[in-house]
């Protein structure tokens, strides 16, 4: 596995010091252009203190003004001393811990939000709740709830950030809580990277956890690491479950929003309800429905209508065909990050003839990566779109095209299954893209008619296929209409 794809770990002292020095450089770079940000000075002080540099830490604390007192619940011991006095006393032991700190909302929002260059608030999917929270959310989002040990309903929301920086994650999580309608905690999470891409199916890493406290305060906690907490995110098992639930909901959101936009391009109008996307062949924009889609459709329709913006990256890190990203709606813009913006974009597919892989992208996020069978030079390079989706082509789920087929731009080329599974990963087709049965059925359920497809040479070499995924973890929908086409004999290549 690529080193950048590894999840967080507890690590040893040397690893912790390396992370602290990396954070130190991040904060110093930020303060070079934002010297008046007091929250940044406080966090820089904490980082210096973790490295044993108390003199520099105290200097930063004094530059942070009221932030220090808000966090530590007491004035800085040197705040009334002249500079030469407290510099002489820099080795004096520190007062107070830093693992969990309380912060006044008004101070953090005023002083700390500038630390956040990229964040997207995604409250997540609904989990069992015992208390209905006041202050409803828009229909586009659900209100998650986790159970504490006492059985009370606790909501955890997810805010996506571009990296594992604790300063940025802390500011993002508190910002999310300040704008949320009832969540009690917020996790700032990111994804492992492989080259210029994020790996959606890999374990998410936590950057920070913020929770509400009495009196309008927030508790902000730094990840402890996988080994220390016994969890994937480095935060808690509940945070892990909240991230998994949000991921499942996000896949539905991507699929439906992509389908809504495809419907508008195809028919010149917006769908009025989910059923408009679930018509019989050949108007089967989407393959079926899943729990919760009807309830969330109106909100997702509003999201789909948001104007398109230029995407931050190409389909495969600048490789040929990357411009297909521009067809997705909701790309990265000023003040937003690549991972945050990807949550609002549409699906697109990239096929790499060199690596023999097919990937489903939203922005720079590789949502799925499959091994593919191709035809070598017989597979055409270029840009296409899925113009037709059919179940059981030629009336069979076990024939030469397998159980699913997706025609590319009304040509004889298609993405389909195969009755020769050993051909996957080889150049044995006459030009079509072959996938294994589980993969082609998942892809069929996930992407709508109208999805852009770029076939290119190179670009996916750092994205390993996700082979052997259990069926229960696959994206699945319940068929809603007849999608077979018995009147046509398919002769895909």
Short mmCIF file of C-alpha atoms in Angstrom, two decimals:
data_model
loop_
_atom_site.label_atom_id
_atom_site.label_comp_id
_atom_site.label_asym_id
_atom_site.label_seq_id
_atom_site.Cartn_x
_atom_site.Cartn_y
_atom_site.Cartn_z
CA UNK A 1 0.00 0.00 0.00
CA UNK A 2 1.18 3.51 -0.76
CA UNK A 3 2.70 5.16 2.28
CA UNK A 4 0.31 8.10 2.00
CA UNK A 5 -2.65 5.71 2.17
CA UNK A 6 -1.78 4.46 5.64
CA UNK A 7 -4.19 5.41 8.41
CA UNK A 8 -3.04 7.21 11.55
CA UNK A 9 -1.34 5.26 14.30
CA UNK A 10 -0.28 5.80 17.85
CA UNK A 11 3.39 5.93 16.87
CA UNK A 12 6.35 6.46 19.16
CA UNK A 13 7.98 9.57 20.64
CA UNK A 14 9.96 10.26 17.49
CA UNK A 15 6.84 10.09 15.34
CA UNK A 16 5.02 12.42 17.75
CA UNK A 17 7.86 14.92 17.64
CA UNK A 18 7.89 14.79 13.84
CA UNK A 19 4.16 15.54 13.76
CA UNK A 20 4.60 18.43 16.21
CA UNK A 21 7.38 19.95 14.12
CA UNK A 22 5.22 19.66 11.01
CA UNK A 23 2.40 21.46 12.81
CA UNK A 24 4.91 24.07 14.00
CA UNK A 25 5.88 24.87 10.42
CA UNK A 26 2.24 25.04 9.35
CA UNK A 27 1.46 27.57 12.06
CA UNK A 28 4.58 29.64 11.43
CA UNK A 29 3.72 29.87 7.75
CA UNK A 30 0.20 30.91 8.60
CA UNK A 31 1.30 33.56 11.10
CA UNK A 32 3.75 35.02 8.60
CA UNK A 33 0.75 36.32 6.67
CA UNK A 34 -1.73 36.55 9.57
CA UNK A 35 0.29 37.95 12.50
CA UNK A 36 -2.76 39.32 14.33
CA UNK A 37 -4.55 35.98 14.66
CA UNK A 38 -4.46 35.31 18.39
CA UNK A 39 -5.79 31.78 18.14
CA UNK A 40 -2.84 30.91 15.90
CA UNK A 41 -0.42 32.33 18.46
CA UNK A 42 -2.01 30.21 21.19
CA UNK A 43 -1.78 27.02 19.12
CA UNK A 44 1.81 27.83 18.21
CA UNK A 45 2.54 28.18 21.91
CA UNK A 46 1.03 24.79 22.62
CA UNK A 47 3.13 23.25 19.89
CA UNK A 48 6.33 24.82 21.22
CA UNK A 49 5.43 23.57 24.70
CA UNK A 50 5.01 20.01 23.40
CA UNK A 51 8.56 20.25 22.06
CA UNK A 52 9.90 21.47 25.42
CA UNK A 53 10.53 25.04 24.24
CA UNK A 54 8.84 26.85 27.12
CA UNK A 55 10.40 30.25 26.45
CA UNK A 56 9.01 30.43 22.94
CA UNK A 57 5.73 28.93 24.18
CA UNK A 58 5.30 31.69 26.76
CA UNK A 59 6.04 34.36 24.17
CA UNK A 60 3.30 32.94 21.94
CA UNK A 61 0.87 32.70 24.85
CA UNK A 62 1.35 36.37 25.62
CA UNK A 63 0.79 37.23 21.96
CA UNK A 64 -2.47 35.24 22.10
CA UNK A 65 -4.04 37.72 24.56
CA UNK A 66 -7.39 36.52 25.99
CA UNK A 67 -7.24 33.23 24.13
CA UNK A 68 -4.89 31.75 26.73
CA UNK A 69 -7.21 32.56 29.59
CA UNK A 70 -10.23 31.26 27.68
CA UNK A 71 -8.54 27.92 27.14
CA UNK A 72 -6.77 27.53 30.49
CA UNK A 73 -9.47 29.16 32.65
CA UNK A 74 -6.80 31.35 34.29
CA UNK A 75 -4.58 34.27 33.27
CA UNK A 76 -1.11 33.55 31.98
CA UNK A 77 1.32 33.70 34.95
CA UNK A 78 3.60 36.14 33.09
CA UNK A 79 1.01 38.44 31.55
CA UNK A 80 1.89 41.38 33.85
CA UNK A 81 5.65 40.92 33.67
CA UNK A 82 8.04 42.83 31.45
CA UNK A 83 9.54 40.87 28.61
CA UNK A 84 12.97 40.63 30.24
CA UNK A 85 11.41 39.27 33.44
CA UNK A 86 9.41 36.41 31.94
CA UNK A 87 12.18 35.49 29.49
CA UNK A 88 14.45 34.88 32.49
CA UNK A 89 11.82 32.53 33.90
CA UNK A 90 11.04 30.54 30.75
CA UNK A 91 11.95 27.22 32.41
CA UNK A 92 9.30 27.59 35.11
CA UNK A 93 6.88 24.61 35.01
CA UNK A 94 3.73 25.09 33.02
CA UNK A 95 0.37 25.36 34.72
CA UNK A 96 -2.49 23.27 33.40
CA UNK A 97 -2.99 20.47 30.92
CA UNK A 98 -3.71 20.65 27.22
CA UNK A 99 -5.39 17.37 26.37
CA UNK A 100 -8.94 18.73 26.65
CA UNK A 101 -9.59 22.48 26.83
CA UNK A 102 -12.66 24.68 27.10
CA UNK A 103 -13.00 27.61 24.72
CA UNK A 104 -15.56 30.41 24.64
CA UNK A 105 -17.43 30.22 21.34
CA UNK A 106 -17.30 33.93 20.67
CA UNK A 107 -13.52 34.08 21.12
CA UNK A 108 -12.81 31.04 18.95
CA UNK A 109 -15.10 32.15 16.16
CA UNK A 110 -13.63 35.65 16.19
CA UNK A 111 -10.00 34.61 16.41
CA UNK A 112 -9.71 31.08 15.14
CA UNK A 113 -11.78 30.65 12.02
CA UNK A 114 -9.19 32.30 9.81
CA UNK A 115 -7.08 29.22 10.39
CA UNK A 116 -9.51 27.24 8.28
CA UNK A 117 -8.89 27.38 4.52
CA UNK A 118 -11.16 24.45 3.69
CA UNK A 119 -14.13 22.77 5.36
CA UNK A 120 -17.45 21.33 4.30
CA UNK A 121 -20.13 20.63 6.95
CA UNK A 122 -21.82 17.28 6.46
CA UNK A 123 -23.99 16.28 9.43
CA UNK A 124 -24.23 12.66 8.32
CA UNK A 125 -26.85 9.97 8.38
CA UNK A 126 -29.43 9.21 11.03
CA UNK A 127 -28.53 6.75 13.78
CA UNK A 128 -30.86 5.58 16.57
CA UNK A 129 -31.91 8.54 18.72
CA UNK A 130 -33.80 8.85 21.99
CA UNK A 131 -34.32 12.60 21.94
CA UNK A 132 -35.62 14.77 19.13
CA UNK A 133 -33.34 17.78 18.72
CA UNK A 134 -34.90 21.24 18.32
CA UNK A 135 -33.97 23.48 15.43
CA UNK A 136 -34.41 21.44 12.28
CA UNK A 137 -31.89 21.00 9.47
CA UNK A 138 -32.66 21.56 5.80
CA UNK A 139 -34.04 18.52 4.01
CA UNK A 140 -30.66 17.99 2.34
CA UNK A 141 -29.08 16.83 5.57
CA UNK A 142 -30.06 14.45 8.32
CA UNK A 143 -29.54 14.82 12.02
CA UNK A 144 -27.35 12.01 13.37
CA UNK A 145 -27.59 10.76 16.90
CA UNK A 146 -25.32 8.50 18.90
CA UNK A 147 -26.03 6.97 22.28
CA UNK A 148 -23.94 7.84 25.30
CA UNK A 149 -23.60 5.35 28.10
CA UNK A 150 -26.67 6.81 29.82
CA UNK A 151 -28.80 6.28 26.71
CA UNK A 152 -29.25 9.94 25.87
CA UNK A 153 -29.35 10.95 22.22
CA UNK A 154 -26.07 12.53 21.09
CA UNK A 155 -25.53 13.90 17.59
CA UNK A 156 -22.17 13.72 15.82
CA UNK A 157 -21.59 15.68 12.63
CA UNK A 158 -18.74 15.36 10.15
CA UNK A 159 -16.73 18.23 8.69
CA UNK A 160 -14.30 17.29 5.89
CA UNK A 161 -10.88 18.96 5.83
CA UNK A 162 -7.95 18.54 3.46
CA UNK A 163 -5.38 17.20 5.93
CA UNK A 164 -4.67 16.11 9.50
CA UNK A 165 -3.62 19.53 10.81
CA UNK A 166 -5.06 19.88 14.32
CA UNK A 167 -5.28 23.71 14.22
CA UNK A 168 -7.35 23.61 11.05
CA UNK A 169 -9.41 20.66 12.24
CA UNK A 170 -10.19 22.27 15.59
CA UNK A 171 -11.33 25.51 14.00
CA UNK A 172 -13.39 23.60 11.43
CA UNK A 173 -15.12 21.42 14.03
CA UNK A 174 -16.05 24.36 16.27
CA UNK A 175 -17.21 26.38 13.27
CA UNK A 176 -19.43 23.45 12.27
CA UNK A 177 -20.98 23.22 15.73
CA UNK A 178 -21.59 26.96 15.80
CA UNK A 179 -23.66 26.64 12.60
CA UNK A 180 -25.27 23.23 13.21
CA UNK A 181 -28.90 22.86 14.19
CA UNK A 182 -28.62 20.31 17.00
CA UNK A 183 -25.47 18.21 16.80
CA UNK A 184 -23.61 17.88 20.09
CA UNK A 185 -20.24 16.94 18.64
CA UNK A 186 -18.38 17.48 15.39
CA UNK A 187 -15.53 15.43 13.95
CA UNK A 188 -13.08 17.07 11.54
CA UNK A 189 -12.01 14.19 9.31
CA UNK A 190 -9.83 13.67 6.26
CA UNK A 191 -8.97 10.79 3.93
CA UNK A 192 -5.68 9.08 3.06
CA UNK A 193 -4.05 10.28 -0.14
CA UNK A 194 -2.56 8.40 -3.07
CA UNK A 195 -0.73 10.86 -5.27
CA UNK A 196 -3.15 13.68 -6.01
CA UNK A 197 -6.21 11.62 -5.07
CA UNK A 198 -8.08 10.86 -1.88
CA UNK A 199 -9.04 7.23 -1.20
CA UNK A 200 -12.72 7.13 -0.23
CA UNK A 201 -12.75 3.45 0.72
CA UNK A 202 -9.76 3.78 3.06
CA UNK A 203 -10.16 4.53 6.74
CA UNK A 204 -10.77 8.20 7.50
CA UNK A 205 -8.36 9.93 9.87
CA UNK A 206 -9.54 12.36 12.52
CA UNK A 207 -8.06 15.85 12.73
CA UNK A 208 -10.04 17.08 15.76
CA UNK A 209 -13.18 16.46 17.81
CA UNK A 210 -15.24 19.35 19.19
CA UNK A 211 -18.16 18.99 21.59
CA UNK A 212 -20.56 21.35 23.26
CA UNK A 213 -20.11 22.19 26.92
CA UNK A 214 -22.12 24.27 29.39
CA UNK A 215 -22.23 28.03 29.14
CA UNK A 216 -21.64 28.16 25.40
CA UNK A 217 -18.20 26.56 25.68
CA UNK A 218 -16.69 23.94 23.40
CA UNK A 219 -14.32 21.11 24.24
CA UNK A 220 -11.68 20.52 21.57
CA UNK A 221 -9.66 17.29 21.51
CA UNK A 222 -6.71 16.21 19.42
CA UNK A 223 -6.58 12.65 18.00
CA UNK A 224 -4.74 10.17 20.20
CA UNK A 225 -3.89 7.73 17.42
CA UNK A 226 -5.35 4.38 16.36
CA UNK A 227 -3.43 2.21 18.80
CA UNK A 228 -4.07 4.40 21.83
CA UNK A 229 -7.82 4.74 21.31
CA UNK A 230 -8.39 1.40 19.60
CA UNK A 231 -10.29 3.08 16.78
CA UNK A 232 -9.84 3.99 13.11
CA UNK A 233 -10.10 7.77 13.41
CA UNK A 234 -7.83 8.18 16.41
CA UNK A 235 -10.74 9.92 18.21
CA UNK A 236 -13.31 7.35 19.39
CA UNK A 237 -15.35 4.36 18.28
CA UNK A 238 -18.41 6.65 18.12
CA UNK A 239 -16.55 9.00 15.81
CA UNK A 240 -15.68 6.02 13.60
CA UNK A 241 -19.35 5.03 13.36
CA UNK A 242 -20.39 8.60 12.57
CA UNK A 243 -17.86 8.77 9.73
CA UNK A 244 -18.98 5.42 8.33
CA UNK A 245 -22.62 6.52 8.44
CA UNK A 246 -21.80 9.81 6.74
CA UNK A 247 -19.88 7.98 4.02
CA UNK A 248 -22.86 5.75 3.30
CA UNK A 249 -25.15 8.78 3.08
CA UNK A 250 -22.66 10.68 0.92
CA UNK A 251 -22.62 7.87 -1.64
CA UNK A 252 -26.40 8.15 -1.93
CA UNK A 253 -26.09 11.94 -2.21
CA UNK A 254 -23.49 11.69 -4.98
CA UNK A 255 -25.59 9.17 -6.92
CA UNK A 256 -28.87 11.07 -6.67
CA UNK A 257 -27.38 14.54 -7.24
CA UNK A 258 -25.47 13.19 -10.26
CA UNK A 259 -28.72 11.66 -11.52
CA UNK A 260 -30.65 14.90 -11.06
CA UNK A 261 -28.07 16.82 -13.09
CA UNK A 262 -28.05 14.15 -15.78
CA UNK A 263 -31.86 14.33 -15.98
CA UNK A 264 -31.71 18.10 -16.50
CA UNK A 265 -29.11 17.78 -19.27
CA UNK A 266 -31.10 15.02 -20.96
CA UNK A 267 -34.61 16.52 -20.78
CA UNK A 268 -33.97 20.24 -20.30
CA UNK A 269 -35.87 20.42 -17.00
CA UNK A 270 -35.37 19.41 -13.38
CA UNK A 271 -37.01 16.26 -12.00
CA UNK A 272 -39.91 16.93 -9.65
CA UNK A 273 -39.51 13.78 -7.56
CA UNK A 274 -37.24 10.76 -7.16
CA UNK A 275 -39.53 8.61 -9.32
CA UNK A 276 -38.61 10.75 -12.34
CA UNK A 277 -35.13 9.19 -12.15
CA UNK A 278 -36.46 5.64 -11.74
CA UNK A 279 -38.37 5.12 -14.97
CA UNK A 280 -38.29 1.93 -17.05
CA UNK A 281 -35.67 1.41 -19.77
CA UNK A 282 -34.50 3.49 -21.66
CA UNK A 283 -35.21 6.36 -19.23
CA UNK A 284 -33.71 4.60 -16.21
CA UNK A 285 -31.42 7.43 -15.10
CA UNK A 286 -30.87 5.62 -11.80
CA UNK A 287 -31.08 1.89 -11.18
CA UNK A 288 -33.22 1.97 -8.04
CA UNK A 289 -33.87 3.43 -4.61
CA UNK A 290 -32.43 3.05 -1.12
CA UNK A 291 -33.82 3.89 2.31
CA UNK A 292 -34.10 7.61 2.91
CA UNK A 293 -33.79 8.77 -0.70
CA UNK A 294 -37.37 10.01 -0.97
CA UNK A 295 -37.13 12.00 2.26
CA UNK A 296 -33.89 13.68 1.22
CA UNK A 297 -34.71 14.22 -2.45
CA UNK A 298 -35.96 17.83 -2.13
CA UNK A 299 -32.80 18.89 -0.35
CA UNK A 300 -30.56 17.10 -2.83
CA UNK A 301 -32.48 18.75 -5.68
CA UNK A 302 -31.56 22.15 -4.22
CA UNK A 303 -27.93 21.07 -4.01
CA UNK A 304 -27.97 19.85 -7.61
CA UNK A 305 -29.19 23.24 -8.82
CA UNK A 306 -26.17 25.05 -7.39
CA UNK A 307 -24.13 26.65 -10.21
CA UNK A 308 -21.07 24.81 -11.47
CA UNK A 309 -17.61 26.12 -10.61
CA UNK A 310 -14.20 25.19 -12.04
CA UNK A 311 -12.85 22.00 -10.52
CA UNK A 312 -9.56 22.17 -8.62
CA UNK A 313 -8.01 19.12 -10.22
CA UNK A 314 -8.37 16.97 -13.31
CA UNK A 315 -9.89 13.56 -13.44
CA UNK A 316 -6.62 11.86 -12.75
CA UNK A 317 -4.14 14.34 -11.40
CA UNK A 318 -3.59 16.23 -14.63
CA UNK A 319 -3.38 13.19 -16.89
CA UNK A 320 -4.97 13.34 -20.31
CA UNK A 321 -8.72 13.50 -20.01
CA UNK A 322 -8.58 15.39 -16.73
CA UNK A 323 -10.62 18.22 -18.16
CA UNK A 324 -13.66 16.01 -17.79
CA UNK A 325 -13.75 17.23 -14.23
CA UNK A 326 -15.06 20.51 -15.49
CA UNK A 327 -18.32 18.80 -16.35
CA UNK A 328 -18.98 18.19 -12.68
CA UNK A 329 -21.00 20.75 -10.81
CA UNK A 330 -19.76 22.36 -7.63
CA UNK A 331 -15.99 22.29 -7.98
CA UNK A 332 -13.52 23.84 -5.57
CA UNK A 333 -13.63 27.59 -5.21
CA UNK A 334 -11.79 30.24 -3.21
CA UNK A 335 -11.97 29.51 0.47
CA UNK A 336 -12.90 25.86 0.01
CA UNK A 337 -10.69 22.81 -0.10
CA UNK A 338 -10.44 19.96 -2.55
CA UNK A 339 -11.99 17.37 -0.27
CA UNK A 340 -14.79 19.66 0.90
CA UNK A 341 -15.70 20.67 -2.66
CA UNK A 342 -15.75 17.06 -3.84
CA UNK A 343 -18.79 16.38 -1.65
CA UNK A 344 -20.89 18.62 -3.92
CA UNK A 345 -19.57 17.45 -7.29
CA UNK A 346 -21.00 14.87 -9.70
CA UNK A 347 -19.64 11.46 -10.57
CA UNK A 348 -17.33 10.89 -13.50
CA UNK A 349 -15.48 7.78 -14.63
CA UNK A 350 -11.85 7.46 -15.72
CA UNK A 351 -10.50 4.34 -17.46
CA UNK A 352 -6.71 3.91 -17.57
CA UNK A 353 -5.68 1.66 -20.45
CA UNK A 354 -2.12 1.40 -19.17
CA UNK A 355 -2.97 0.31 -15.62
CA UNK A 356 -6.16 -1.50 -16.77
CA UNK A 357 -8.29 0.14 -14.12
CA UNK A 358 -11.58 1.98 -13.92
CA UNK A 359 -12.15 4.61 -11.24
CA UNK A 360 -15.23 6.55 -10.21
CA UNK A 361 -14.35 10.08 -9.12
CA UNK A 362 -15.99 13.05 -7.49
CA UNK A 363 -13.43 15.84 -7.70
CA UNK A 364 -10.12 14.36 -6.48
CA UNK A 365 -11.87 11.65 -4.46
CA UNK A 366 -11.53 8.13 -5.85
CA UNK A 367 -14.89 6.73 -4.75
CA UNK A 368 -14.32 3.31 -6.35
CA UNK A 369 -11.38 1.68 -8.14
CA UNK A 370 -11.87 -1.54 -10.12
CA UNK A 371 -9.58 -3.81 -12.10
CA UNK A 372 -10.72 -3.81 -15.74
CA UNK A 373 -10.28 -5.97 -18.79
CA UNK A 374 -9.59 -3.99 -21.96
CA UNK A 375 -8.63 -4.44 -25.60
CA UNK A 376 -5.20 -2.82 -25.77
CA UNK A 377 -5.02 -0.54 -28.83
CA UNK A 378 -8.56 -1.60 -29.76
CA UNK A 379 -9.93 0.33 -26.77
CA UNK A 380 -10.44 3.92 -27.97
CA UNK A 381 -9.06 6.91 -26.07
CA UNK A 382 -11.33 9.90 -25.63
CA UNK A 383 -14.36 11.26 -23.85
CA UNK A 384 -17.72 9.54 -23.75
CA UNK A 385 -20.76 9.36 -21.54
CA UNK A 386 -23.02 6.55 -20.41
CA UNK A 387 -25.88 6.77 -22.89
CA UNK A 388 -27.70 3.56 -21.97
CA UNK A 389 -27.97 1.19 -19.02
CA UNK A 390 -29.41 -2.30 -19.36
CA UNK A 391 -29.81 -5.28 -17.05
CA UNK A 392 -29.18 -8.78 -18.37
CA UNK A 393 -28.12 -7.76 -21.87
CA UNK A 394 -29.40 -10.20 -24.51
CA UNK A 395 -31.73 -11.68 -21.90
CA UNK A 396 -29.06 -13.35 -19.78
CA UNK A 397 -27.13 -12.57 -16.62
CA UNK A 398 -24.46 -15.15 -17.46
CA UNK A 399 -23.83 -14.43 -21.14
CA UNK A 400 -20.74 -12.90 -22.72
CA UNK A 401 -21.68 -9.41 -21.42
CA UNK A 402 -22.52 -10.53 -17.91
CA UNK A 403 -25.45 -9.17 -15.91
CA UNK A 404 -25.08 -5.44 -16.62
CA UNK A 405 -24.12 -3.23 -19.55
CA UNK A 406 -23.58 0.52 -19.98
CA UNK A 407 -23.21 1.80 -23.55
CA UNK A 408 -20.71 4.59 -24.21
CA UNK A 409 -22.11 7.47 -26.31
CA UNK A 410 -24.34 5.24 -28.48
CA UNK A 411 -21.34 3.34 -29.87
CA UNK A 412 -20.51 -0.37 -29.86
CA UNK A 413 -18.20 0.26 -26.94
CA UNK A 414 -19.54 -0.35 -23.44
CA UNK A 415 -18.69 -1.05 -19.84
CA UNK A 416 -20.11 -4.50 -19.13
CA UNK A 417 -19.64 -7.76 -17.29
CA UNK A 418 -18.09 -10.90 -18.71
CA UNK A 419 -18.33 -14.67 -18.66
CA UNK A 420 -14.53 -14.80 -18.77
CA UNK A 421 -13.45 -13.51 -15.35
CA UNK A 422 -9.82 -14.44 -16.01
CA UNK A 423 -9.73 -11.72 -18.69
CA UNK A 424 -9.97 -8.97 -16.05
CA UNK A 425 -6.65 -7.16 -15.88
CA UNK A 426 -5.73 -8.23 -19.42
CA UNK A 427 -6.15 -6.92 -22.98
CA UNK A 428 -8.47 -9.60 -24.36
CA UNK A 429 -11.63 -7.67 -25.33
CA UNK A 430 -12.30 -6.21 -28.77
CA UNK A 431 -12.29 -2.75 -27.24
CA UNK A 432 -14.93 -2.73 -24.50
CA UNK A 433 -14.29 -2.29 -20.78
CA UNK A 434 -14.91 -5.52 -18.84
CA UNK A 435 -15.52 -5.67 -15.10
CA UNK A 436 -16.04 -8.52 -12.68
CA UNK A 437 -19.64 -9.33 -11.77
CA UNK A 438 -19.72 -7.71 -8.32
CA UNK A 439 -17.92 -4.64 -9.64
CA UNK A 440 -20.13 -4.06 -12.68
CA UNK A 441 -23.29 -4.52 -10.64
CA UNK A 442 -22.11 -2.01 -8.04
CA UNK A 443 -21.07 0.48 -10.71
CA UNK A 444 -24.46 0.08 -12.43
CA UNK A 445 -26.27 0.92 -9.18
CA UNK A 446 -23.96 3.82 -8.34
CA UNK A 447 -23.64 5.97 -11.47
CA UNK A 448 -26.50 7.39 -13.57
CA UNK A 449 -27.05 7.61 -17.30
CA UNK A 450 -25.15 10.67 -18.51
CA UNK A 451 -22.06 10.06 -16.37
CA UNK A 452 -18.94 11.35 -18.22
CA UNK A 453 -16.37 8.66 -19.08
CA UNK A 454 -12.77 9.47 -20.02
CA UNK A 455 -10.59 6.69 -21.47
CA UNK A 456 -6.94 7.63 -21.25
CA UNK A 457 -3.47 6.15 -21.06
CA UNK A 458 -2.10 6.58 -17.54
CA UNK A 459 -3.22 8.50 -14.50
CA UNK A 460 -4.50 5.75 -12.17
CA UNK A 461 -1.26 3.89 -11.52
CA UNK A 462 -1.19 4.90 -7.85
CA UNK A 463 -4.77 3.78 -7.19
CA UNK A 464 -4.85 0.09 -6.43
CA UNK A 465 -8.09 -1.81 -7.23
CA UNK A 466 -10.28 -2.53 -4.24
CA UNK A 467 -10.52 -6.27 -4.76
CA UNK A 468 -12.37 -8.65 -2.47
CA UNK A 469 -14.77 -6.13 -0.92
CA UNK A 470 -17.56 -7.99 0.94
CA UNK A 471 -21.00 -7.72 -0.62
CA UNK A 472 -22.46 -6.08 2.47
CA UNK A 473 -20.10 -3.13 2.01
CA UNK A 474 -21.08 -2.67 -1.65
CA UNK A 475 -23.33 0.15 -2.79
CA UNK A 476 -26.71 -1.38 -3.58
CA UNK A 477 -30.18 -0.09 -4.47
CA UNK A 478 -33.50 -1.86 -4.87
CA UNK A 479 -34.65 -2.03 -8.52
CA UNK A 480 -37.63 0.24 -9.12
CA UNK A 481 -38.54 -0.40 -12.78
CA UNK A 482 -37.99 -2.76 -15.70
CA UNK A 483 -34.47 -2.19 -17.05
CA UNK A 484 -34.12 -5.04 -19.51
CA UNK A 485 -34.32 -4.54 -23.28
CA UNK A 486 -35.41 -7.84 -24.83
CA UNK A 487 -36.05 -6.22 -28.22
CA UNK A 488 -32.39 -5.57 -28.93
CA UNK A 489 -29.50 -7.90 -29.69
CA UNK A 490 -26.33 -6.30 -28.28
CA UNK A 491 -23.08 -6.75 -30.20
CA UNK A 492 -20.68 -4.72 -28.08
CA UNK A 493 -17.01 -5.17 -28.89
#
